[in-house]
Amino acid sequence: MTGTTTPTKFEDLLELIGTKGRWQYRTFFFLWIEGIIIGFHHLSSVFLGYTPGFWCSDPDISYPGSWTPDQIKNYTVPVDSGGKFETCFMYNLTGVNINSDFSTAMIERVGGVKGCSNYEYNKDMGITIVSEWDLVCDRTALLSTVQGSYMGGVFVGCIFWGWCSDKFGRRPSILVSCLFQIFSSVAAAFSVNYIMFIFFRFFVAFSVSGVFECGFVLVTEIVSAELRTPFGIMTQFPFGIGASLLPLVAYFIKDWQPLQLAISIPSILLVTYYWFIPESPRWLVSENRYPEALQVLKEAAKINGNSLPSDEEMLDLLENIAKEEQIIEPATKTSKEKVEHVFKEMIALFKTPEMRKRTLNIYFSWMVVAGVYYGLSFNTKNIGGDIYISNFIAGMAEVVACVLIIPALNRFGRVKCYSGTFLIGGLACIAVAVILWTTDEGSLVWLIITLSIKMKGPWYG
């Protein structure tokens, strides 16, 4: 390479093809498609699993034809000590002859109460999975497993696709997980029972982990070191957009089946990844697949408007860089070496006292972040106010937080941002709890929503 410095590490090769070119940005923005879709699926249970107002009903009881629905409800359902209708109990009206005059019937009503076997639901939020499969009263626990199975899919997917991306490559892992996602998300919309629904929801989560996690790794491997932080953070940006669009879609499509289908159809756009998402040249070099890495780099340089040395020279450079960075693995390994290789990165996290402290700190922090973030997201209806507006504002708050954290990191550093945002979020949590405990229900809703948004935004730090 006459007149230029010979590349000695992979970052030098990125300089040759261009570290801030169209190739990097094209790959980055195409991965935003998945980011928006994840925003749909991760938070969709807020609307799919919404619990509407409900009360007991008994289809075997014949009520006078002149009675209104409210009269039937008043006659059938007892009230609690607070004057509200019971949701899981009704009067035992077996064998009762109901007088056609409502006032007389109320006076004559006798008998105790019994548990419900049938329910009626408010339809203001459409038909949700709760009203579809009666996930109320003694079946309420089943509703928790809907999101639990989804998060289980995320957990399994992170482990499985992380292994796949190292074993088979970033691109194949992304493409296969895209196929999983398209099929499972659409199939979930046609579930005929609860078991089928949580089964496909598990695989939706399993697949989105593959697309997002492998895409995140790919992006950080094709940009320069100075862009890894902003690019890594901005991969979260489309999630906030998806979280903001979800309540808009749910407002116009209320029933759970068409809503699930509506948020699944955009997954078809993931087919474009076959043409626009490349393999990581860094991974190809680590696997000694130099000709393939060269083809990716040549395509990248072409798109970025740069030129590369001859193929023979580039192949020599790739091999030398692999040796220099010691990323060539031995051709054969013993069984012990294979096991050690699988767990070596995990063991490294706990190898020294300082690494153990940092690892356990991060693990605990992520546990807290996940608990608070999803606890707030899935309980928006309990905060008060309009559920659609609250979720839209919360999603936009994430978009803003994702943008603001980049200059904040540059100005204050990771430690101050990390601890500062935790402190702000924690204080907002305490403030909301105090307000809810000390004020009447339904009061200061605007303040509670504002603080709740402040609770979610800081977790991007």
Coordinates of C-alpha atoms in Angstrom, one line a residue:
M1 CA 0.0 0.0 0.0
T2 CA 2.2 2.8 -1.3
G3 CA 2.0 6.1 0.5
T4 CA -0.4 4.9 3.2
T5 CA 0.0 3.2 6.6
T6 CA -0.5 -0.6 6.5
P7 CA -3.6 -1.5 8.5
T8 CA -2.6 -3.5 11.6
K9 CA -6.1 -3.9 13.2
F10 CA -9.6 -4.2 12.1
E11 CA -10.5 -0.6 12.9
D12 CA -7.9 0.4 10.3
L13 CA -9.7 -1.5 7.7
L14 CA -12.9 0.3 8.6
E15 CA -11.1 3.5 7.9
L16 CA -10.4 2.2 4.4
I17 CA -14.0 1.5 3.6
G18 CA -15.2 4.6 5.6
T19 CA -16.5 4.5 9.2
K20 CA -19.3 7.0 8.7
G21 CA -20.6 6.1 5.3
R22 CA -23.8 5.2 3.7
W23 CA -23.2 1.5 4.2
Q24 CA -23.1 1.8 8.0
Y25 CA -26.1 4.2 8.1
R26 CA -28.1 2.0 5.8
T27 CA -27.6 -1.0 7.9
F28 CA -28.3 1.0 11.1
F29 CA -31.6 2.5 9.8
F30 CA -32.9 -0.8 8.4
L31 CA -32.5 -2.3 11.9
W32 CA -34.8 0.4 13.1
I33 CA -37.6 -1.5 11.5
E34 CA -37.2 -4.2 14.2
G35 CA -36.8 -1.6 16.9
I36 CA -40.3 -0.2 16.1
I37 CA -41.8 -3.7 16.0
I38 CA -40.3 -4.5 19.4
G39 CA -42.0 -1.5 20.8
F40 CA -45.3 -2.9 19.6
H41 CA -44.8 -6.4 20.9
H42 CA -43.1 -5.7 24.2
L43 CA -45.9 -3.4 25.5
S44 CA -48.8 -4.8 23.6
S45 CA -50.2 -6.7 26.6
V46 CA -51.2 -3.3 28.1
F47 CA -54.0 -3.4 25.5
L48 CA -54.3 -7.1 24.6
G49 CA -54.5 -8.0 28.2
Y50 CA -56.5 -5.1 29.5
T51 CA -59.0 -6.0 32.2
P52 CA -62.3 -4.2 31.5
G53 CA -65.0 -3.7 34.1
F54 CA -66.9 -7.0 34.6
W55 CA -69.6 -8.6 36.7
C56 CA -71.3 -12.0 37.2
S57 CA -74.0 -13.2 34.9
D58 CA -76.0 -16.4 34.7
P59 CA -77.4 -17.4 31.3
D60 CA -79.8 -19.9 32.9
I61 CA -81.8 -17.2 34.7
S62 CA -84.8 -15.7 32.8
Y63 CA -85.2 -12.1 33.7
P64 CA -88.4 -10.1 32.9
G65 CA -88.2 -8.7 29.3
S66 CA -89.0 -5.2 30.6
W67 CA -85.9 -5.0 32.7
T68 CA -82.9 -2.9 31.6
P69 CA -79.3 -4.2 31.8
D70 CA -78.7 -2.0 34.8
Q71 CA -81.7 -3.4 36.6
I72 CA -80.6 -7.0 35.9
K73 CA -77.1 -6.1 37.3
N74 CA -78.5 -4.5 40.4
Y75 CA -80.7 -7.5 41.1
T76 CA -78.0 -10.1 40.4
V77 CA -74.8 -8.7 41.8
P78 CA -74.3 -7.7 45.4
V79 CA -72.3 -4.6 46.5
D80 CA -69.3 -4.5 48.8
S81 CA -68.8 -2.3 51.9
G82 CA -67.6 0.5 49.7
G83 CA -70.8 0.5 47.7
K84 CA -69.2 -1.0 44.6
F85 CA -70.5 -4.0 42.7
E86 CA -68.8 -7.3 43.6
T87 CA -66.9 -8.7 40.6
C88 CA -66.5 -12.4 41.5
F89 CA -69.8 -13.1 43.4
M90 CA -73.5 -13.0 42.6
Y91 CA -76.7 -13.8 44.4
N92 CA -77.8 -17.4 44.4
L93 CA -81.0 -17.2 42.4
T94 CA -81.4 -20.9 41.7
G95 CA -85.1 -21.8 41.6
V96 CA -86.2 -18.2 42.3
N97 CA -89.4 -16.9 40.6
I98 CA -88.6 -13.3 39.7
N99 CA -91.4 -10.8 39.9
S100 CA -91.8 -8.7 36.8
D101 CA -91.9 -5.5 38.9
F102 CA -88.3 -4.6 39.6
S103 CA -89.0 -2.9 43.0
T104 CA -91.0 -5.9 44.2
A105 CA -88.4 -8.3 43.0
M106 CA -85.7 -6.4 44.9
I107 CA -87.7 -6.7 48.1
E108 CA -88.5 -10.4 47.6
R109 CA -84.9 -11.3 46.8
V110 CA -83.5 -13.8 49.3
G111 CA -80.6 -16.2 49.4
G112 CA -76.9 -16.0 49.9
V113 CA -74.1 -15.4 47.3
K114 CA -72.1 -17.8 45.2
G115 CA -69.0 -17.6 43.0
C116 CA -69.3 -16.7 39.4
S117 CA -69.1 -19.1 36.5
N118 CA -70.0 -16.6 33.8
Y119 CA -69.2 -13.0 33.3
E120 CA -70.3 -9.9 31.4
Y121 CA -67.7 -7.2 30.4
N122 CA -67.7 -3.6 29.5
K123 CA -66.9 -3.2 25.8
D124 CA -65.4 0.2 25.9
M125 CA -61.9 -1.3 25.3
G126 CA -63.2 -3.9 22.8
I127 CA -62.8 -7.6 23.3
T128 CA -59.5 -8.4 25.1
I129 CA -57.9 -11.7 25.9
V130 CA -59.3 -11.2 29.4
S131 CA -62.9 -11.1 28.2
E132 CA -62.3 -13.7 25.5
W133 CA -61.0 -16.4 28.0
D134 CA -62.4 -15.1 31.3
L135 CA -59.0 -14.4 32.9
V136 CA -60.6 -12.9 36.0
C137 CA -61.3 -13.9 39.6
D138 CA -59.8 -17.3 40.2
R139 CA -58.2 -17.3 36.8
T140 CA -56.5 -13.9 37.2
A141 CA -53.1 -15.6 37.7
L142 CA -53.3 -16.8 34.1
L143 CA -53.1 -13.2 32.9
S144 CA -49.8 -12.8 34.6
T145 CA -48.4 -15.7 32.7
V146 CA -49.2 -14.0 29.4
Q147 CA -46.4 -11.4 30.0
G148 CA -44.4 -13.9 32.0
S149 CA -44.2 -16.3 29.0
Y150 CA -43.2 -13.4 26.8
M151 CA -40.4 -12.3 29.1
G152 CA -39.4 -16.0 29.3
G153 CA -39.1 -16.0 25.5
V154 CA -36.9 -12.9 25.7
F155 CA -34.6 -14.6 28.2
V156 CA -34.2 -17.8 26.3
G157 CA -33.9 -15.9 23.0
C158 CA -31.0 -13.8 24.3
I159 CA -29.1 -16.9 25.3
F160 CA -29.9 -18.9 22.2
W161 CA -29.4 -16.3 19.6
G162 CA -26.2 -15.0 21.3
W163 CA -24.8 -18.5 20.9
C164 CA -26.1 -18.8 17.3
S165 CA -24.6 -15.4 16.2
D166 CA -21.2 -16.5 17.4
K167 CA -21.5 -20.0 15.9
F168 CA -23.2 -19.3 12.6
G169 CA -22.9 -15.6 12.1
R170 CA -24.9 -12.4 12.7
R171 CA -26.7 -12.4 9.4
P172 CA -28.0 -16.0 9.4
S173 CA -29.2 -15.6 13.0
I174 CA -31.0 -12.4 12.1
L175 CA -32.7 -13.9 9.0
V176 CA -33.8 -17.1 10.8
S177 CA -35.2 -15.1 13.8
C178 CA -37.0 -12.8 11.3
L179 CA -38.8 -15.9 9.9
F180 CA -39.7 -17.0 13.4
Q181 CA -41.0 -13.6 14.2
I182 CA -43.2 -13.2 11.1
F183 CA -44.8 -16.6 11.5
S184 CA -45.3 -16.6 15.3
S185 CA -46.6 -13.0 15.6
V186 CA -49.2 -13.6 12.8
A187 CA -50.1 -17.0 14.3
A188 CA -50.7 -15.5 17.7
A189 CA -53.5 -13.4 16.2
F190 CA -55.4 -16.6 15.3
S191 CA -55.1 -18.3 18.6
V192 CA -58.2 -20.2 19.6
N193 CA -57.4 -20.6 23.3
Y194 CA -55.2 -19.3 26.0
I195 CA -52.5 -22.0 25.7
M196 CA -52.0 -21.4 22.0
F197 CA -51.8 -17.6 22.6
I198 CA -49.0 -17.8 25.2
F199 CA -47.2 -20.4 23.1
F200 CA -46.9 -18.1 20.1
R201 CA -46.2 -15.1 22.3
F202 CA -43.2 -16.9 23.7
F203 CA -41.8 -17.4 20.2
V204 CA -42.6 -13.8 19.3
A205 CA -40.4 -12.7 22.2
F206 CA -37.8 -15.5 21.4
S207 CA -37.5 -14.2 17.9
V208 CA -37.4 -10.5 18.5
S209 CA -34.4 -11.1 20.9
G210 CA -32.6 -12.7 18.0
V211 CA -33.2 -9.8 15.5
F212 CA -32.5 -7.1 18.0
E213 CA -29.6 -8.5 19.9
C214 CA -27.7 -9.8 16.8
G215 CA -28.5 -6.5 15.1
F216 CA -27.1 -4.5 18.0
V217 CA -23.8 -6.6 17.8
L218 CA -23.6 -6.2 14.1
V219 CA -24.0 -2.4 14.3
T220 CA -21.2 -2.0 16.9
E221 CA -18.9 -4.2 14.8
I222 CA -19.1 -2.2 11.6
V223 CA -18.6 1.4 13.0
S224 CA -15.6 3.1 14.5
A225 CA -15.0 3.1 18.2
E226 CA -16.2 6.7 18.5
L227 CA -19.6 5.8 17.0
R228 CA -20.3 2.7 19.1
T229 CA -21.8 4.6 22.0
P230 CA -24.2 6.8 20.0
F231 CA -25.1 4.0 17.6
G232 CA -25.6 1.6 20.4
I233 CA -27.9 4.0 22.3
M234 CA -29.8 5.0 19.2
T235 CA -30.7 1.4 18.5
Q236 CA -33.2 2.0 21.4
F237 CA -34.6 5.1 19.7
P238 CA -37.1 3.2 17.4
F239 CA -38.4 1.3 20.5
G240 CA -39.8 4.6 21.8
I241 CA -41.4 5.3 18.5
G242 CA -43.0 1.9 18.5
A243 CA -44.2 2.4 22.1
S244 CA -45.7 5.8 21.0
L245 CA -47.4 4.3 17.9
L246 CA -48.9 1.4 19.8
P247 CA -51.6 3.3 21.7
L248 CA -52.6 5.1 18.4
V249 CA -53.1 1.7 16.7
A250 CA -54.9 0.3 19.8
Y251 CA -57.2 3.4 19.9
F252 CA -58.6 2.6 16.4
I253 CA -58.3 -1.2 16.6
K254 CA -59.7 -2.3 20.0
D255 CA -60.4 -6.0 19.7
W256 CA -57.4 -8.1 20.6
Q257 CA -57.2 -10.3 17.5
P258 CA -57.2 -7.6 14.8
L259 CA -54.8 -5.6 17.1
Q260 CA -52.4 -8.4 17.3
L261 CA -52.6 -8.9 13.6
A262 CA -52.1 -5.1 13.0
I263 CA -48.9 -5.0 15.0
S264 CA -47.7 -8.3 13.3
I265 CA -48.1 -7.3 9.7
P266 CA -45.2 -4.8 9.7
S267 CA -42.9 -7.8 10.5
I268 CA -43.2 -8.7 6.8
L269 CA -40.9 -5.7 6.2
L270 CA -38.1 -7.8 7.8
V271 CA -37.9 -9.8 4.6
T272 CA -35.9 -6.8 3.2
Y273 CA -33.1 -7.8 5.6
Y274 CA -32.1 -10.5 3.1
W275 CA -30.9 -7.9 0.7
F276 CA -29.8 -5.1 3.0
I277 CA -28.3 -6.6 6.2
P278 CA -24.7 -7.8 5.7
E279 CA -22.7 -10.3 7.6
S280 CA -20.2 -8.8 10.1
P281 CA -16.8 -8.8 8.3
R282 CA -15.2 -8.9 11.8
W283 CA -16.9 -12.1 12.6
L284 CA -16.0 -13.6 9.2
V285 CA -12.3 -12.8 9.8
S286 CA -12.5 -14.4 13.2
E287 CA -13.8 -17.6 11.5
N288 CA -10.9 -17.5 8.9
R289 CA -13.5 -16.8 6.1
Y290 CA -11.3 -14.2 4.4
P291 CA -12.8 -14.3 0.9
E292 CA -16.3 -13.7 2.3
A293 CA -15.1 -10.9 4.5
L294 CA -13.4 -9.3 1.5
Q295 CA -16.7 -9.4 -0.5
V296 CA -18.5 -7.6 2.3
L297 CA -15.8 -5.0 2.6
K298 CA -15.7 -4.4 -1.1
E299 CA -19.5 -3.9 -1.2
A300 CA -19.2 -1.5 1.8
A301 CA -16.4 0.5 0.2
K302 CA -18.4 0.7 -3.1
I303 CA -21.5 2.0 -1.3
N304 CA -19.4 4.5 0.7
G305 CA -17.7 5.7 -2.4
N306 CA -14.2 4.4 -1.5
S307 CA -11.7 2.0 -3.1
L308 CA -9.7 -0.8 -1.7
P309 CA -6.3 -2.3 -2.6
S310 CA -6.2 -5.4 -4.8
D311 CA -7.9 -8.6 -3.6
E312 CA -4.6 -10.4 -3.0
E313 CA -3.3 -7.5 -0.9
M314 CA -6.6 -7.3 1.1
L315 CA -6.6 -11.1 1.8
D316 CA -3.1 -10.8 3.1
L317 CA -4.1 -7.9 5.3
L318 CA -7.1 -9.7 6.7
E319 CA -5.0 -12.7 7.6
N320 CA -2.3 -10.6 9.2
I321 CA -4.9 -8.6 11.2
A322 CA -6.4 -11.8 12.4
K323 CA -3.0 -13.0 13.6
E324 CA -2.2 -9.6 15.1
E325 CA -5.5 -9.5 17.1
Q326 CA -5.2 -13.2 17.9
I327 CA -8.7 -13.9 16.8
I328 CA -7.8 -17.1 14.9
E329 CA -9.0 -20.1 16.9
P330 CA -7.1 -23.4 16.9
A331 CA -8.3 -25.8 14.2
T332 CA -8.9 -28.5 16.7
K333 CA -9.7 -28.4 20.4
T334 CA -10.0 -30.9 23.2
S335 CA -13.4 -31.4 24.9
K336 CA -12.1 -29.5 27.9
E337 CA -11.0 -26.6 25.7
K338 CA -14.4 -26.5 24.0
V339 CA -16.2 -26.2 27.3
E340 CA -13.8 -23.6 28.6
H341 CA -14.3 -21.6 25.4
V342 CA -18.1 -21.6 25.8
F343 CA -17.8 -20.2 29.4
K344 CA -14.6 -18.2 29.2
E345 CA -16.4 -14.9 28.7
M346 CA -18.8 -15.6 31.5
I347 CA -16.0 -16.7 33.8
A348 CA -14.0 -13.5 32.9
L349 CA -16.9 -11.4 34.4
F350 CA -16.1 -12.9 37.9
K351 CA -12.4 -13.5 37.6
T352 CA -11.1 -10.6 39.7
P353 CA -12.7 -8.8 42.7
E354 CA -13.2 -5.6 40.7
M355 CA -14.9 -7.4 37.9
R356 CA -17.1 -9.3 40.3
K357 CA -18.2 -6.1 41.9
R358 CA -19.0 -4.4 38.6
T359 CA -20.8 -7.5 37.2
L360 CA -23.0 -8.0 40.3
N361 CA -23.7 -4.2 40.3
I362 CA -24.8 -4.3 36.7
Y363 CA -26.9 -7.5 37.2
F364 CA -28.7 -5.9 40.1
S365 CA -29.2 -2.6 38.3
W366 CA -30.7 -4.3 35.3
M367 CA -33.0 -6.3 37.5
V368 CA -34.2 -3.1 39.1
V369 CA -34.6 -1.3 35.8
A370 CA -36.6 -4.1 34.3
G371 CA -38.8 -4.4 37.3
V372 CA -39.6 -0.7 37.5
Y373 CA -39.8 0.0 33.8
Y374 CA -42.2 -2.9 32.9
G375 CA -44.1 -2.5 36.2
L376 CA -44.9 1.1 35.2
S377 CA -45.6 0.2 31.6
F378 CA -48.0 -2.6 32.3
N379 CA -49.8 -0.8 35.0
T380 CA -50.5 2.5 33.2
K381 CA -54.2 1.9 33.6
N382 CA -53.8 2.1 37.4
I383 CA -52.1 5.5 37.3
G384 CA -55.2 7.3 36.1
G385 CA -56.1 9.4 33.1
D386 CA -56.7 8.2 29.6
I387 CA -54.7 5.0 29.0
Y388 CA -54.1 5.9 25.3
I389 CA -52.7 9.3 26.1
S390 CA -50.7 8.1 29.0
N391 CA -49.0 5.4 26.9
F392 CA -48.4 7.8 24.0
I393 CA -46.7 10.4 26.3
A394 CA -44.7 7.6 28.0
G395 CA -43.4 6.4 24.7
M396 CA -42.4 9.9 23.5
A397 CA -40.6 10.4 26.9
E398 CA -38.4 7.4 26.0
V399 CA -37.6 8.9 22.6
V400 CA -36.6 12.2 24.2
A401 CA -34.6 10.4 26.9
C402 CA -32.8 8.3 24.3
V403 CA -31.7 11.5 22.5
L404 CA -30.7 13.5 25.5
I405 CA -28.6 10.8 27.1
I406 CA -26.0 11.0 24.4
P407 CA -24.9 14.6 25.0
A408 CA -25.4 14.0 28.7
L409 CA -22.9 11.1 28.6
N410 CA -20.4 13.3 26.7
R411 CA -20.7 16.1 29.3
F412 CA -21.0 14.3 32.6
G413 CA -19.7 10.8 31.9
R414 CA -21.2 7.4 32.6
V415 CA -20.9 7.3 36.4
K416 CA -22.8 10.6 36.9
C417 CA -25.4 9.8 34.3
Y418 CA -25.9 6.3 35.6
S419 CA -26.2 7.2 39.3
G420 CA -28.0 10.5 38.6
T421 CA -30.8 9.0 36.5
F422 CA -31.3 6.2 39.1
L423 CA -31.6 8.8 41.8
I424 CA -34.2 10.9 39.8
G425 CA -36.2 7.8 38.9
G426 CA -36.2 6.6 42.5
L427 CA -37.3 9.9 43.9
A428 CA -40.1 10.0 41.3
C429 CA -41.2 6.5 42.4
I430 CA -41.3 7.5 46.0
A431 CA -43.2 10.7 45.2
V432 CA -45.9 8.8 43.3
A433 CA -46.3 6.3 46.1
V434 CA -46.7 9.1 48.6
I435 CA -49.3 10.9 46.4
L436 CA -51.3 7.7 45.9
W437 CA -51.3 7.0 49.7
T438 CA -52.2 10.4 50.9
T439 CA -54.8 11.7 48.3
D440 CA -58.2 10.6 47.2
E441 CA -58.5 8.2 44.2
G442 CA -58.6 10.1 40.9
S443 CA -57.0 13.3 42.3
L444 CA -53.8 14.9 41.0
V445 CA -53.8 12.6 38.0
W446 CA -51.7 15.0 35.9
L447 CA -49.0 15.1 38.6
I448 CA -48.9 11.3 38.9
I449 CA -48.7 10.9 35.1
T450 CA -45.9 13.5 34.9
L451 CA -43.9 11.8 37.7
S452 CA -44.5 8.4 36.1
I453 CA -43.1 9.6 32.9
K454 CA -40.1 10.9 34.8
M455 CA -39.7 7.5 36.3
K456 CA -39.5 5.8 32.9
G457 CA -37.3 8.3 31.1
P458 CA -34.3 8.2 33.5
W459 CA -33.9 4.4 33.0
Y460 CA -32.3 5.1 29.6
G461 CA -29.3 6.5 31.5

